[in-house]
Every structure is written in structure tokens, then in C-alpha cells.
Coordinates of C-alpha atoms in Angstrom, one line a residue:
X1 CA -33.8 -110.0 -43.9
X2 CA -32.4 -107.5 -46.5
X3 CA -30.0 -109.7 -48.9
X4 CA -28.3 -111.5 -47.0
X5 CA -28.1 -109.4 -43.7
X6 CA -31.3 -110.0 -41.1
X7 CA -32.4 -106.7 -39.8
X8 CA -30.9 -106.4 -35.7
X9 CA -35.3 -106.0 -35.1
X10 CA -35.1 -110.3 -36.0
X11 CA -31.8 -111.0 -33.8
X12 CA -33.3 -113.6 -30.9
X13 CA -31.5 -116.3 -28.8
X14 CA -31.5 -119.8 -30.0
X15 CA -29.9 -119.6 -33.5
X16 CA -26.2 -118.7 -34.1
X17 CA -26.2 -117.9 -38.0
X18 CA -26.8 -113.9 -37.4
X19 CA -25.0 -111.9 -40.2
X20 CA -25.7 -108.0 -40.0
X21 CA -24.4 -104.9 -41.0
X22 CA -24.3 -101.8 -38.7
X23 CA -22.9 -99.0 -38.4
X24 CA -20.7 -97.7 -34.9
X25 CA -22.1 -95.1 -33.3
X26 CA -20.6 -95.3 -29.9
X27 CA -18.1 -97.0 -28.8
X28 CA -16.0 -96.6 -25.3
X29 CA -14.1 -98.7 -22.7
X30 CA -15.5 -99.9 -19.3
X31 CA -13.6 -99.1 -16.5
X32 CA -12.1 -102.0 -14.6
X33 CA -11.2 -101.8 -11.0
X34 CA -8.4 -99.5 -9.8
X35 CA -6.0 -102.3 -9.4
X36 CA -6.5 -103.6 -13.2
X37 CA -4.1 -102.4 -16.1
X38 CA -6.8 -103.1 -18.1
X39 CA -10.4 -101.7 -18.7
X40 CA -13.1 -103.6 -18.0
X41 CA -14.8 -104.5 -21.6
X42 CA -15.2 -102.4 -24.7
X43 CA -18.8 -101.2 -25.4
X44 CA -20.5 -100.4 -28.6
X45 CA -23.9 -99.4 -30.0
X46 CA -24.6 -100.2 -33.0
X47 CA -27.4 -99.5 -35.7
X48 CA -29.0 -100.7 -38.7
X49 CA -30.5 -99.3 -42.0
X50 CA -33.5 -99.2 -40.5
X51 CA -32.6 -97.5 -37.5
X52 CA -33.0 -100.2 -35.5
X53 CA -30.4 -100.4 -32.3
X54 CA -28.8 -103.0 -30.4
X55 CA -26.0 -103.0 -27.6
X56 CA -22.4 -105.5 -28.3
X57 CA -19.9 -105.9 -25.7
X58 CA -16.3 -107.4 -26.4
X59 CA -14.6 -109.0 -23.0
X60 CA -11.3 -107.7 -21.7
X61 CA -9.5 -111.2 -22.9
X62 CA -10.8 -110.0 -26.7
X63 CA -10.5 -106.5 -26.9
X64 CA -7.1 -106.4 -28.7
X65 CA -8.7 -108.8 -31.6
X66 CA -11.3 -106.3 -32.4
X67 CA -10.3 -102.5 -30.6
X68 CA -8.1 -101.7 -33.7
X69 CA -10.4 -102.5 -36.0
X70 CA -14.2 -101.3 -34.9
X71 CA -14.0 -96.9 -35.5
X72 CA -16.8 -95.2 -34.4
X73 CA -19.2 -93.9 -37.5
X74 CA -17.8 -96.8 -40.0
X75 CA -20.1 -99.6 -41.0
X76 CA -19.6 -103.5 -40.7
X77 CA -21.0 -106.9 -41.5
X78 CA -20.9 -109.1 -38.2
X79 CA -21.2 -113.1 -38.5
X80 CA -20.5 -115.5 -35.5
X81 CA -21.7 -113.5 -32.0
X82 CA -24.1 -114.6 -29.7
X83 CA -26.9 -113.0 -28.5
X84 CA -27.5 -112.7 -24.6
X85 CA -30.5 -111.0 -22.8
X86 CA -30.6 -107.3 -22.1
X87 CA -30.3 -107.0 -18.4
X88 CA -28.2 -104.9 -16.2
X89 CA -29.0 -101.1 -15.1
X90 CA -28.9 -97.9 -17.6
X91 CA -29.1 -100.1 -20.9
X92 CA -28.3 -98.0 -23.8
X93 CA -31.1 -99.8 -26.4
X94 CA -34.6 -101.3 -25.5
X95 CA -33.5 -104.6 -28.2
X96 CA -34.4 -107.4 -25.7
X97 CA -31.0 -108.9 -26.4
X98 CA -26.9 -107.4 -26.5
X99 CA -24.5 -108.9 -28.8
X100 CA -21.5 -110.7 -27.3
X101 CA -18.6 -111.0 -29.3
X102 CA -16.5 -114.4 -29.6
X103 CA -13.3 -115.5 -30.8
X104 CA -15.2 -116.6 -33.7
X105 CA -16.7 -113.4 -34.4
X106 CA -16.1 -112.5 -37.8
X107 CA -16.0 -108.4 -38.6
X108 CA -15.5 -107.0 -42.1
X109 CA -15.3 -103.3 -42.9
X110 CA -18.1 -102.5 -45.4
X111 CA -16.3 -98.8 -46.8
X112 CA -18.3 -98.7 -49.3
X113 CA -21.3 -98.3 -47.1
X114 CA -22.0 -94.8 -45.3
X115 CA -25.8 -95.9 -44.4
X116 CA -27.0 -92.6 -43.4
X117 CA -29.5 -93.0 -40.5
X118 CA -31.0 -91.0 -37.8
X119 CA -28.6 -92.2 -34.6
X120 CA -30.6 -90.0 -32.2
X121 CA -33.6 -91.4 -30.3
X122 CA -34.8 -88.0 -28.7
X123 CA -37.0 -88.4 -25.3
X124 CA -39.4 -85.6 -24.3
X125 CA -38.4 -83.2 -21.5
X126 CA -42.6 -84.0 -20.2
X127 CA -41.7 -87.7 -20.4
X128 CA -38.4 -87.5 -18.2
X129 CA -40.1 -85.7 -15.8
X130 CA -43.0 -87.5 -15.2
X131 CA -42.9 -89.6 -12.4
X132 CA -42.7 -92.6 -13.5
X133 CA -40.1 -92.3 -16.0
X134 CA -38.2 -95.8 -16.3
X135 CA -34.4 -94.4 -15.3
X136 CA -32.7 -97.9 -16.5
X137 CA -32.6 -97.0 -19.9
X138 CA -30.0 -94.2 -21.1
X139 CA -31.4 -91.3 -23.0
X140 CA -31.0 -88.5 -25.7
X141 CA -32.1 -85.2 -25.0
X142 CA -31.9 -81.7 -27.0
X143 CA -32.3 -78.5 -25.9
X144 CA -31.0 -74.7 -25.3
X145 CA -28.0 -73.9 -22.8
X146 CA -29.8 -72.0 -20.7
X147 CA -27.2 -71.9 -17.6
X148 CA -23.7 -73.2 -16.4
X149 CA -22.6 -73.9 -12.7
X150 CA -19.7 -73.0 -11.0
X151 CA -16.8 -75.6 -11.4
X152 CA -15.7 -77.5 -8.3
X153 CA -13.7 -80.5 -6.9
X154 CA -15.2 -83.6 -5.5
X155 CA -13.4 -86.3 -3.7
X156 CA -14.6 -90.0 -4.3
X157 CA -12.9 -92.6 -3.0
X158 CA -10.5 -91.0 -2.7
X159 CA -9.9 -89.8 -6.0
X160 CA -10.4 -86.0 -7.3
X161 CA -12.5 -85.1 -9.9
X162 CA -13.7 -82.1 -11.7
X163 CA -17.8 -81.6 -11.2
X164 CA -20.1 -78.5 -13.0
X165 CA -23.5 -79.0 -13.1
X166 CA -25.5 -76.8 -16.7
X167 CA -29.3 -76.2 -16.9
X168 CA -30.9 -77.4 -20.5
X169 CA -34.4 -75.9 -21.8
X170 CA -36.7 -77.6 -23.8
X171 CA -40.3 -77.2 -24.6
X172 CA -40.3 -74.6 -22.1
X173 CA -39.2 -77.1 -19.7
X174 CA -35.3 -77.1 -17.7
X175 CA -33.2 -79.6 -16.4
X176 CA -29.7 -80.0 -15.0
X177 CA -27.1 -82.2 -15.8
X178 CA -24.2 -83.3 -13.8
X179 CA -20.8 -83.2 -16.0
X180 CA -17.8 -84.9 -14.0
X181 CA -14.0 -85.4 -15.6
X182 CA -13.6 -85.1 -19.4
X183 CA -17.0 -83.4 -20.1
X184 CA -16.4 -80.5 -17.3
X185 CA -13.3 -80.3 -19.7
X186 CA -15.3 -80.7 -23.2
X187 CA -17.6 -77.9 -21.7
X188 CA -15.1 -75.5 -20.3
X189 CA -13.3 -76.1 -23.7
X190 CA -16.8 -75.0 -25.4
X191 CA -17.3 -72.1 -23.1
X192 CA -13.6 -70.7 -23.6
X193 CA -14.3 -71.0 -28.0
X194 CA -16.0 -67.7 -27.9
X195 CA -19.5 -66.0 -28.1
X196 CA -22.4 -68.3 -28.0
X197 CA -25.5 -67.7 -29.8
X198 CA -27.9 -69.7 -27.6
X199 CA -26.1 -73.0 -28.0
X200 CA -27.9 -76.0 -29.2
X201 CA -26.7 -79.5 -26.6
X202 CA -27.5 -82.9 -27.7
X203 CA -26.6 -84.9 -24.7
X204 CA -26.6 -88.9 -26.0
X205 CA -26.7 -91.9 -23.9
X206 CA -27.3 -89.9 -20.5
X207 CA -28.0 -90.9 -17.1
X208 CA -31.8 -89.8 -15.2
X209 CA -31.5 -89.6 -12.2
X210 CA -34.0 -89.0 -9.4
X211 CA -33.9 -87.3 -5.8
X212 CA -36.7 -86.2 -4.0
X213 CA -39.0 -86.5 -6.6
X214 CA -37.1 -84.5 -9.0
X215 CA -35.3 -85.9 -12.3
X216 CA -32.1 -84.6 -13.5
X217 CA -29.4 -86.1 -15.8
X218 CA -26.1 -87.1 -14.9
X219 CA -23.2 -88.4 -17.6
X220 CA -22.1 -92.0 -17.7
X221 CA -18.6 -92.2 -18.1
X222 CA -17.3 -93.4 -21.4
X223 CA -20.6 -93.6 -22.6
X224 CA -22.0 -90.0 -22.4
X225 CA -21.3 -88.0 -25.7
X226 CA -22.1 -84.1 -25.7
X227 CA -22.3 -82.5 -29.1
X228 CA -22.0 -78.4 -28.5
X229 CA -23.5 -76.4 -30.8
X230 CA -24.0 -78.8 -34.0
X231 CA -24.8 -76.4 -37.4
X232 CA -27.5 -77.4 -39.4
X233 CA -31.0 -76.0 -39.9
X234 CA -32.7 -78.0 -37.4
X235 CA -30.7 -76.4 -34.8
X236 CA -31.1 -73.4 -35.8
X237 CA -34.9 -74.0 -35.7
X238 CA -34.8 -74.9 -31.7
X239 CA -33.0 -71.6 -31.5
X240 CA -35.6 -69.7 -32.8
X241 CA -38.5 -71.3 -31.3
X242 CA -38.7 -69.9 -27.7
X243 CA -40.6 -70.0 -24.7
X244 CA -42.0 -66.8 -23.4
X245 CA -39.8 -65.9 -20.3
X246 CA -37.0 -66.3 -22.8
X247 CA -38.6 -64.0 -25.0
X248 CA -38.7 -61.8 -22.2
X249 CA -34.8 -61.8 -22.1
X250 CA -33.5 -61.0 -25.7
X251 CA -32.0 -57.5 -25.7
X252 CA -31.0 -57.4 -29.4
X253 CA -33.4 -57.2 -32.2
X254 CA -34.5 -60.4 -34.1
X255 CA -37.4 -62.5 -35.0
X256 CA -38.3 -65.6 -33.4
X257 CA -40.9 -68.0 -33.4
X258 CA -43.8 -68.8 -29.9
X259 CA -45.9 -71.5 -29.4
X260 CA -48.8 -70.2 -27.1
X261 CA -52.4 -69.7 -26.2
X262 CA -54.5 -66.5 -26.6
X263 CA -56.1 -65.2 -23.5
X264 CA -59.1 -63.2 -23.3
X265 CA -59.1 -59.6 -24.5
X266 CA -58.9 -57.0 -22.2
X267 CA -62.1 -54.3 -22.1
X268 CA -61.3 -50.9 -22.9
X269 CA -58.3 -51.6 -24.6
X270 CA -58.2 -49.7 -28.8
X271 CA -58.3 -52.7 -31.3
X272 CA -58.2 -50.6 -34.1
X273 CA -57.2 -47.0 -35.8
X274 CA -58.5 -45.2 -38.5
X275 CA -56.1 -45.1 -42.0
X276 CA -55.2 -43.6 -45.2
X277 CA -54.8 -45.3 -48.3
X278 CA -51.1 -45.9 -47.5
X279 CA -52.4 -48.0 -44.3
X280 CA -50.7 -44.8 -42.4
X281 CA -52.7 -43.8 -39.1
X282 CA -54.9 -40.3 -39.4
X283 CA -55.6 -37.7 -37.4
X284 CA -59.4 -35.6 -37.4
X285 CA -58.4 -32.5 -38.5
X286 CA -60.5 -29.5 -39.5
X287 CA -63.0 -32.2 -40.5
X288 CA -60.6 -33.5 -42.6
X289 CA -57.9 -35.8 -41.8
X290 CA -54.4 -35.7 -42.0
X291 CA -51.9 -38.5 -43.0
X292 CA -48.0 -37.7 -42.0
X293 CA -47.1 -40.6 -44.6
X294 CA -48.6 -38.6 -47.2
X295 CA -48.0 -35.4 -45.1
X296 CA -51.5 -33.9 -46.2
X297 CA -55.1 -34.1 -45.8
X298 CA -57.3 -37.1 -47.2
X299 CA -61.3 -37.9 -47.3
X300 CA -61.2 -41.6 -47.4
X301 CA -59.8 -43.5 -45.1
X302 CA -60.4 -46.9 -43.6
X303 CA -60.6 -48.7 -40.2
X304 CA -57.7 -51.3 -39.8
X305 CA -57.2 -53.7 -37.0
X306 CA -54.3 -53.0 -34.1
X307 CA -55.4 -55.5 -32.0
X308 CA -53.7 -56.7 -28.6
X309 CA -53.6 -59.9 -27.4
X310 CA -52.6 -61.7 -23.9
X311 CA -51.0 -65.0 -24.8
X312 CA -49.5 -67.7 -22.2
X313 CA -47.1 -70.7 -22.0
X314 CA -45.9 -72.7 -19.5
X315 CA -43.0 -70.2 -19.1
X316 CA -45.4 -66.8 -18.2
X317 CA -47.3 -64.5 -20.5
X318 CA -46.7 -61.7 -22.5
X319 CA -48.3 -59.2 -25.0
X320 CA -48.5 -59.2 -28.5
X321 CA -49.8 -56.5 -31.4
X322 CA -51.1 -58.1 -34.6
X323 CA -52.1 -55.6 -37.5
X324 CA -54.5 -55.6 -40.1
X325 CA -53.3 -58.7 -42.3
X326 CA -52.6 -61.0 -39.3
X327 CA -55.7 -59.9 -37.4
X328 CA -57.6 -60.4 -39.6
X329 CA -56.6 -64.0 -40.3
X330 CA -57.4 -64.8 -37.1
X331 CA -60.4 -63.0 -36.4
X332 CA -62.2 -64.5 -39.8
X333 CA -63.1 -61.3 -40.8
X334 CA -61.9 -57.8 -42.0
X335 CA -61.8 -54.9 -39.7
X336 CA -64.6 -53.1 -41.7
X337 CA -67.5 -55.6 -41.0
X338 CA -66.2 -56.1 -37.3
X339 CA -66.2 -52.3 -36.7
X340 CA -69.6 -52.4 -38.8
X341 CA -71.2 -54.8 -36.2
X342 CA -69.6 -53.1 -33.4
X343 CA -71.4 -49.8 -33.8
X344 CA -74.5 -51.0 -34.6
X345 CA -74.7 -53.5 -31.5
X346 CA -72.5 -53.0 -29.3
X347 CA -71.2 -50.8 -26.7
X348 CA -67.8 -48.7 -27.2
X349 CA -66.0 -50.5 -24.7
X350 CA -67.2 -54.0 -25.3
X351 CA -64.9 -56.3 -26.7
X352 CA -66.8 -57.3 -30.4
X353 CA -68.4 -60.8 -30.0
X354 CA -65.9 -62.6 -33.1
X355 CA -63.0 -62.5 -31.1
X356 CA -64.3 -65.3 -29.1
X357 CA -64.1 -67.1 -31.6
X358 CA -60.2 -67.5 -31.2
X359 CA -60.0 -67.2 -27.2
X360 CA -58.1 -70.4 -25.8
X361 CA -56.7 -70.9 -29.1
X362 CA -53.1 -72.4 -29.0
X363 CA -51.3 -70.3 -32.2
X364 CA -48.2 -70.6 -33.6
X365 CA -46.5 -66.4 -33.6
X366 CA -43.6 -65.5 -35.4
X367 CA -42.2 -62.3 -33.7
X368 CA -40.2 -59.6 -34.3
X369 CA -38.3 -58.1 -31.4
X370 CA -37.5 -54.6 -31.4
X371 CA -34.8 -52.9 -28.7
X372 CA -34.6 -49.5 -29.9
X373 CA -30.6 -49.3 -30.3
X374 CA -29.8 -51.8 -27.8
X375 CA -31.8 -51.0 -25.0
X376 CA -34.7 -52.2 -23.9
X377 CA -37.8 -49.8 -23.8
X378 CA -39.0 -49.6 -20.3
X379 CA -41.0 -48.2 -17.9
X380 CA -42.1 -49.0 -14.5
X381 CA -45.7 -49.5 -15.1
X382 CA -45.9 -50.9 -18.7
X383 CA -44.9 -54.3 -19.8
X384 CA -43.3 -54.8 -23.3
X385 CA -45.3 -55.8 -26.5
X386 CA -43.9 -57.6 -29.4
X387 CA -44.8 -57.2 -32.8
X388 CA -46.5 -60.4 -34.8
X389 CA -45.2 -61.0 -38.2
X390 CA -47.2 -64.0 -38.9
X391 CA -49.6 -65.9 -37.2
X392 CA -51.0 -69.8 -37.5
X393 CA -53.6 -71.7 -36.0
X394 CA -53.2 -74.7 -38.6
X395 CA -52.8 -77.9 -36.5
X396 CA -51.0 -80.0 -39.2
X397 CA -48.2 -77.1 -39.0
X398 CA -48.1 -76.8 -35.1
X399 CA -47.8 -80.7 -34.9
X400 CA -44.7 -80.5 -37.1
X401 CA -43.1 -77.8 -35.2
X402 CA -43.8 -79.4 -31.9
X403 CA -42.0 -82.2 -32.9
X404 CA -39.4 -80.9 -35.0
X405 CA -36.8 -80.8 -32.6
X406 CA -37.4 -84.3 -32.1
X407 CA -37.4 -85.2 -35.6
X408 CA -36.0 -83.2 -37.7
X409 CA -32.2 -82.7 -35.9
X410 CA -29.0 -84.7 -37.6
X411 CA -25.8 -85.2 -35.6
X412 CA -22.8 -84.0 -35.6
X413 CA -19.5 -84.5 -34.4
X414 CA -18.4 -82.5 -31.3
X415 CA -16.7 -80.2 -32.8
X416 CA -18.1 -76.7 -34.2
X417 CA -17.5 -77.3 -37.9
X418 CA -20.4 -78.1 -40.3
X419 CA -22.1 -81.2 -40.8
X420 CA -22.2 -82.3 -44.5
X421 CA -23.9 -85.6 -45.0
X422 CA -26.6 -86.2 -47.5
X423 CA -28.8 -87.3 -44.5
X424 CA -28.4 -83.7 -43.4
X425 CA -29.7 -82.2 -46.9
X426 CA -33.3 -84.1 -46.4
X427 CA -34.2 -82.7 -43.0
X428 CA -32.9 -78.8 -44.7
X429 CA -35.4 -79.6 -47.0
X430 CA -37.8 -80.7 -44.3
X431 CA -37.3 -77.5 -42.8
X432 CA -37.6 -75.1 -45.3
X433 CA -41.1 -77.1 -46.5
X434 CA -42.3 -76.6 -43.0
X435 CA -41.5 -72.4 -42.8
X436 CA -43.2 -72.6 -46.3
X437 CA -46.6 -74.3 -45.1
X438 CA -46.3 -71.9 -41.9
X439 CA -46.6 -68.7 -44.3
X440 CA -49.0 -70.3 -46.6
X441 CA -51.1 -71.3 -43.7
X442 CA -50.6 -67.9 -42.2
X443 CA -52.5 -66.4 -45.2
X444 CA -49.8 -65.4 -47.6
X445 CA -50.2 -66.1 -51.0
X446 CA -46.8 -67.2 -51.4
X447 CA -43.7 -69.1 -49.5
X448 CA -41.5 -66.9 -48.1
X449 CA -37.9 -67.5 -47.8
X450 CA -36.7 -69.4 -44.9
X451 CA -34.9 -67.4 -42.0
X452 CA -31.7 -66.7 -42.6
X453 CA -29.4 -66.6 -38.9
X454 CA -26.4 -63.8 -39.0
X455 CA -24.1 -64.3 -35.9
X456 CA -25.1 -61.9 -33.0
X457 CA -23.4 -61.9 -29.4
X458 CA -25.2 -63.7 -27.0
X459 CA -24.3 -64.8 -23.0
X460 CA -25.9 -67.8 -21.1
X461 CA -27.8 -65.8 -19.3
X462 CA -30.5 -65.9 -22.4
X463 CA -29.6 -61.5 -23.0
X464 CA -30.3 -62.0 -26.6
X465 CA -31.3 -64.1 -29.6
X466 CA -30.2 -65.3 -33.5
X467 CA -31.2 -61.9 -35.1
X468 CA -33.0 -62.7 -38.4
X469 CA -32.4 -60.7 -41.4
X470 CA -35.7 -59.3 -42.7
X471 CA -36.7 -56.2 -44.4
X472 CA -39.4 -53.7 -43.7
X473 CA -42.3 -52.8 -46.1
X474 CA -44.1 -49.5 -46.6
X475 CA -47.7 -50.6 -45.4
X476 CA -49.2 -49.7 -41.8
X477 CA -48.8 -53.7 -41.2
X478 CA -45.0 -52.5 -40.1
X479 CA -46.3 -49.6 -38.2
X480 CA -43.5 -49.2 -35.6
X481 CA -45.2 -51.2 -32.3
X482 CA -45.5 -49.2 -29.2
X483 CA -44.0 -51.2 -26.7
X484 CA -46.3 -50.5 -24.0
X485 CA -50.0 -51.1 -24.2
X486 CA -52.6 -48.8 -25.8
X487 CA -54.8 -45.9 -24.1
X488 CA -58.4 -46.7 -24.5
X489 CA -60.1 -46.0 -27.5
X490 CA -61.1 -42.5 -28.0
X491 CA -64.2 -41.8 -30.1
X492 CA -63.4 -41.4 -34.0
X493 CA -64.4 -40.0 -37.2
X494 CA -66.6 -42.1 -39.2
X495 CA -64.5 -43.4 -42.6
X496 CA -65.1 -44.8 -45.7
X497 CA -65.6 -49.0 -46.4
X498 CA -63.4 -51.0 -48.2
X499 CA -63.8 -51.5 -51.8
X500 CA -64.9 -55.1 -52.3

């Protein structure tokens, strides 16, 4: 009990002198039957402080006492309701008991209350699609609009109704979801509000529903609430985080961040180039070499990694170039003592026995995207490459951004405008800690500032990405990639070692 409210975690049956305060957030009629003038029963979910949720339900014969004055998103204090055990099909809460207001039911506005509290309880897209997902409880999912039906007319009983049916991503994982009446509306609505720049959809209180072994969701009328879209930095973080056959799709240049595991390296394949000072490749030359950064010859130059990796998700697999900096984070050593080993051991197209030491590593790859003035660089027998910015293997960090689209999203209203509560301003600070431990942990010496989103056009079709401003550096780490994969490596020069 806090003061003199009991937390809704204490409410049980048998004692009457409950006093709470919550805070609305949802509230909706339920239908009657077609020959009533009235609905059914007003619903509401309500919340506490602590987070904790619980279901109320005010009977047809009492709605006008208490319709006028409960608003969704204000705050209460509630005195003289019973409590009655959660049954029924699709329950909104897992409280073992749903408030039921009485005549007596005493409700007082608290204004000057805003209790800012996390009204989301997110479920995994690997959790509603396991089999034996438990469909009688409602759920809230977010995720990426990956794809929208065509819109059609169903007859039930014989009433017409608007039907569209959109696929949501998450964790590399899709599902659709069945709109019917007002939220094919609320969607087309979205849809007709301009371009979209891989909309974010929190879909609260849904329906999952199961055919042939397959789970989809499905709205619940009244109850359902879609939020297209919502701006804060937490949304903007699932937009950046993408799956691999996503990755595959963007046609505009940006950055984003993968979640993936490093396959073996491929035999035969050049890991590493020879360089000037200025990190610029060389070319032999006259037994010299030459350095077009410089543009003229130099004596000392230095091996410095290029090397290629295979990485896989759930979505497909893909290849990715890591220079020297990043490579050698990952390999535990510099190119120098790898290439030193190398010659001494091992044959030239061997790949060097300390790469196994990150083989079947799961790695956290912040990517940078390049298009080459809109188009795509293809040909038929070479598959694109994408440049790695950073690179992390920290578990602590991949944890948190597994989970931070769980945990680190705020609502917002269903509208496009911008979400302002001081709730919101903890998880921005949340978010910019976590990029922060992701370059520290990456091997910088020092934070780097957070990405910043500009507003490119993107379709549902998953064509294109947030594009990220960044800058480019001078050093051979932002070599321009090749985006197809490297000849064999050709015998070279020998070169100088690093000065320790």
C-alpha cells in the first residue's frame, strides 16, 4: 500500500475497502446486440505506479454515471468496486481478478497526477509463434510495416465491412494482421499522410489467432489501438536495426545497425593490402611503390587488414568488409603479427589460424550502405558487400539491443506529432547510453554521437532506409568498399612493421 492507495498487485476477493489510483489507458464500448440502442458495457484498463494492470467493467445500466467522467490517459482514485475473477476469452491483463463498478463506486479525478508509466507490455514475435502460445490473453506487439494487402468487402451477417490484412517484422520474424472497420480506415488514413520512412506499428490489446498451425493477429473491436509511426528515439532505433533480407532491399544510402553471426572465411579470398602512411593502398612499382593519395612513390608501407566476412540471420546472409581498425578488434590482433605468422607457417591460401577464434560468433555490425547515386551496383555473378563502421561482440551490449525494442519504446498517441512526456526523456537517455557503450565496446576511445535520422523517401516494399548523417574521414578505414567480392590475393612486396 503506498499512502493510502493499495497497489492493484494486493486487490483480491473478500474485502471491499479497495482505494487505488490508476491511470486510463484504454477505454471503449462493448457492442450490444443489433437490436439494443445501447452498447453492451463500457471497458477500461487501467494501471498503477508500478505498472501493475488490471481490467474494470461498468454495466450498461451505469455507464451514464461514470462515461462522462473516466477520459482515457487521466488518472483517478477508485473506492467502493468489487473485485470478480478474471475469466472469459481474450482477457486484456493476467490480474487474477477485473474490477466491477457499483452504484457506490466512488471516482475522483486526481489532475494533479500524470504518473508516467510504461502502458506497453510488449510480447516476442518467437513467443507468439510458438506453438503453444496461450491466445486468451490480448497482446502488444512492435514492429516494422513491412507490407499492406489489398482492401476488400466482407459480408457478416449480413452486414458489410471493410477488411485489409498488413504484414509486421520483428526480430527478423513477420506476421499479419487482420484490420476490419475503423482501423482499415485509421490505416488507409496513415497510408494516404504521405511518404513513409519504414513505419514503426505498436499494435495494443490484439487478437492471436491460430489456423493450421500458424499464428497471426487479428483486431478486437473497440479494444484494438494502432499507434502509426510514434516519434521518439526508440522508434527510431527499431528502424535502424534490420534483418539481413531487409538490408538486402535499401536502395538509398544510410547506415544501419545487424545482429548476426560470422560464418567461416572463405579460402583464397585477399584479407589484406599493402599501405602507405596515409592508410592509402600501394602499388609495386619500379621496386618502389606508389601511393595515388600521396600521388608519388614511398618505401615504408604497412600491411592493413580488408578482411571479408560471411555473416547469417534468420533472414539469409550477406557479405561484409571490415578494415583495419574494426578487424582488428575482432581478430585480437594487428594485421602485422597475423601477416607475420602467416608467412612463416602457413600456406598463401590458407586462411590464418586466429580467425577461428571469432567463427560462429554472434556480433553486433553497424553498416554503412552505399548505392552509388541511387542505383544499386550489380552484376549478375557478384553479390553486394556492405561496409562495417563498427563492430561488437560485447554481450552486455547485444542483450540491451535485443531487448530494446521491448524495453526501451514510450507510447504515443495515434497521431504523427511528437511525444513529449518526461517518461519519454529517460528512455532518450537510455538510448543514447546504449550507442555510447556500443562504440566504447567497439574499440573507440570515445562516445560518439548518437545517429541522427534526416527524412528520406521510402515505400512498403522495404526500397530504402532512415539515411544517417555521417561524415567521411581521410584514413584507408573509409576506403570506398568494392561491392563485389575480392580477386584472390596476388603475391606482394614485402613492407615495413608497425612502429610499436
Amino acid at each position: 500500500m503506498n499512502g493510502v492507495f493499495h497497489d492493484v498487485s494486493e486487490l483480491r476477493s473478500g474485502k471491499e475497502q479497495w482505494r487505488i489510483m490508476v491511470k486510463v489507458i484504454r477505454i471503449w464500448y462493448s457492442k450490444g446486440f443489433a437490436s439494443s440502442k445501447l452498447p453492451l458495457s463500457l471497458e477500461c484498463v487501467l494501471i498503477d505506479d508500478k505498472g501493475n494492470k488490471i481490467h474494470a467493467n461498468i454495466k450498461k445500466t451505469l455507464m451514464y454515471k461514470f462515461e462522462k467522467l473516466l477520459v482515457e490517459g487521466n488518472v483517478y482514485s477508485l473506492s467502493g468496486f468489487v473485485l470478480v475473477d478474471n475469466t472469459g476469452d481474450y482477457k486484456t491483463t493476467r490480474h487474477n481478478y477485473k474490477i466491477c463498478f457499483m452504484f457506490k463506486t466512488e471516482v475522483r479525478p486526481m489532475n494533479q497526477f500524470t504518473m508516467d508509466v510504461f502502458p506497453y507490455t510488449f510480447v516476442s514475435f518467437p513467443q507468439i509463434l510458438s506453438p503453444d502460445y496461450d491466445g486468451n490473453y490480448l497482446v502488444d506487439v512492435i514492429g516494422i510495416l513491412t507490407g499492406v494487402g489489398v482492401e476488400r468487402e466482407i459480408v457478416t451477417n449480413g452486414k458489410k465491412s471493410k477488411m485489409n490484412v498488413v504484414e509486421i517484422d520483428s526480430e527478423g520474424m513477420r506476421i499479419e494482421c487482420a484490420l476490419f472497420g475503423v482501423y482499415v480506415d485509421e490505416l488507409t488514413n496513415f497510408l494516404g499522410g504521405g511518404e513513409l520512412n519504414y513505419p514503426v506499428v505498436i499494435i495494443q490489446f490484439a487478437k492471436v489467432k491460430s489456423f493450421q498451425g500458424n499464428n497471426s493477429f487479428q483486431n478486437v473491436h473497440g479494444a484494438t489501438k494502432i499507434l502509426f509511426d510514434p516519434v521518439f528515439p526508440a522508434s527510431e532505433e527499431l528502424k535502424r536495426r534490420k534483418t539481413i533480407a531487409a538490408l538486402k532491399d535499401l536502395k538509398k544510402d544510410c547506415v544501419c545497425i545487424l545482429y548476426a553471426t560470422i560464418c567461416p572465411v572463405e579460402e583464397d579470398v585477399e584479407w589484406w593490402y599493402t599501405a602507405c602512411r596515409c592508410n592509402r593502398k600501394v602499388y609495386a612499382d619500379e621496386k618502389m611503390y606508389f601511393c595515388e593519395g600521396c600521388n608519388r612513390h614511398v618505401l615504408a608501407v604497412y600491411p592493413r587488414y580488408r578482411l571479408q566476412l560471411r555473416v547469417e540471420d534468420d533472414s539469409g546472409c550477406c557479405n561484409l568488409v571490415l578494415f583495419d581498425k574494426e578487424a582488428s578488434y575482432l581478430v585480437g590482433k594487428s594485421c602485422t603479427e597475423v601477416v607475420e605468422s602467416f608467412e612463416k607457417g602457413e600456406g598463401p591460401n590458407e586462411v590464418p589460424d586466429e580467425f577461428a577464434r571469432f567463427i560462429g560468433t554472434d556480433a553486433l555490425f553497424k553498416i554503412e550502405v552505399k548505392n552509388y547515386h541511387g542505383q544499386r551496383f550489380e552484376r549478375s555473378r557478384f553479390e553486394s558487400s556492405y561496409r562495417v563502421k563498427r563492430v561488437c561482440t560485447d554481450e552486455a551490449i547485444i542483450q540491451k539491443f535485443q531487448s530494446l525494442q521491448l524495453e526501451q519504446t514510450v507510447g504515443a498517441s495515434s497521431s504523427r506529432m511528437p511525444v513529449t512526456p518526461q517518461s519519454i526523456m529517460k528512455h532518450e537517455d537510455v538510448a543514447k547510453d546504449l550507442m555510447d557503450e556500443f562504440v566504447v565496446a567497439s574499440g573507440d576511445k570515445s562516445p560518439e554521437t548518437p545517429l541522427c535520422v534526416t527524412s528520406p523517401t521510402i515505400d512498403l516494399a522495404g526500397d530504402t532506409q532512415d539515411i544517417i548523417n555521417s561524415k567521411r574521414s581521410s584514413s584507408a578505414d573509409e576506403e570506398e568498399v568494392p561491392n563485389v567480392i575480392a580477386s584472390k590475393k596476388k603475391g606482394q612486396p614485402k613492407m615495413k612493421k608497425d612502429k610499436k
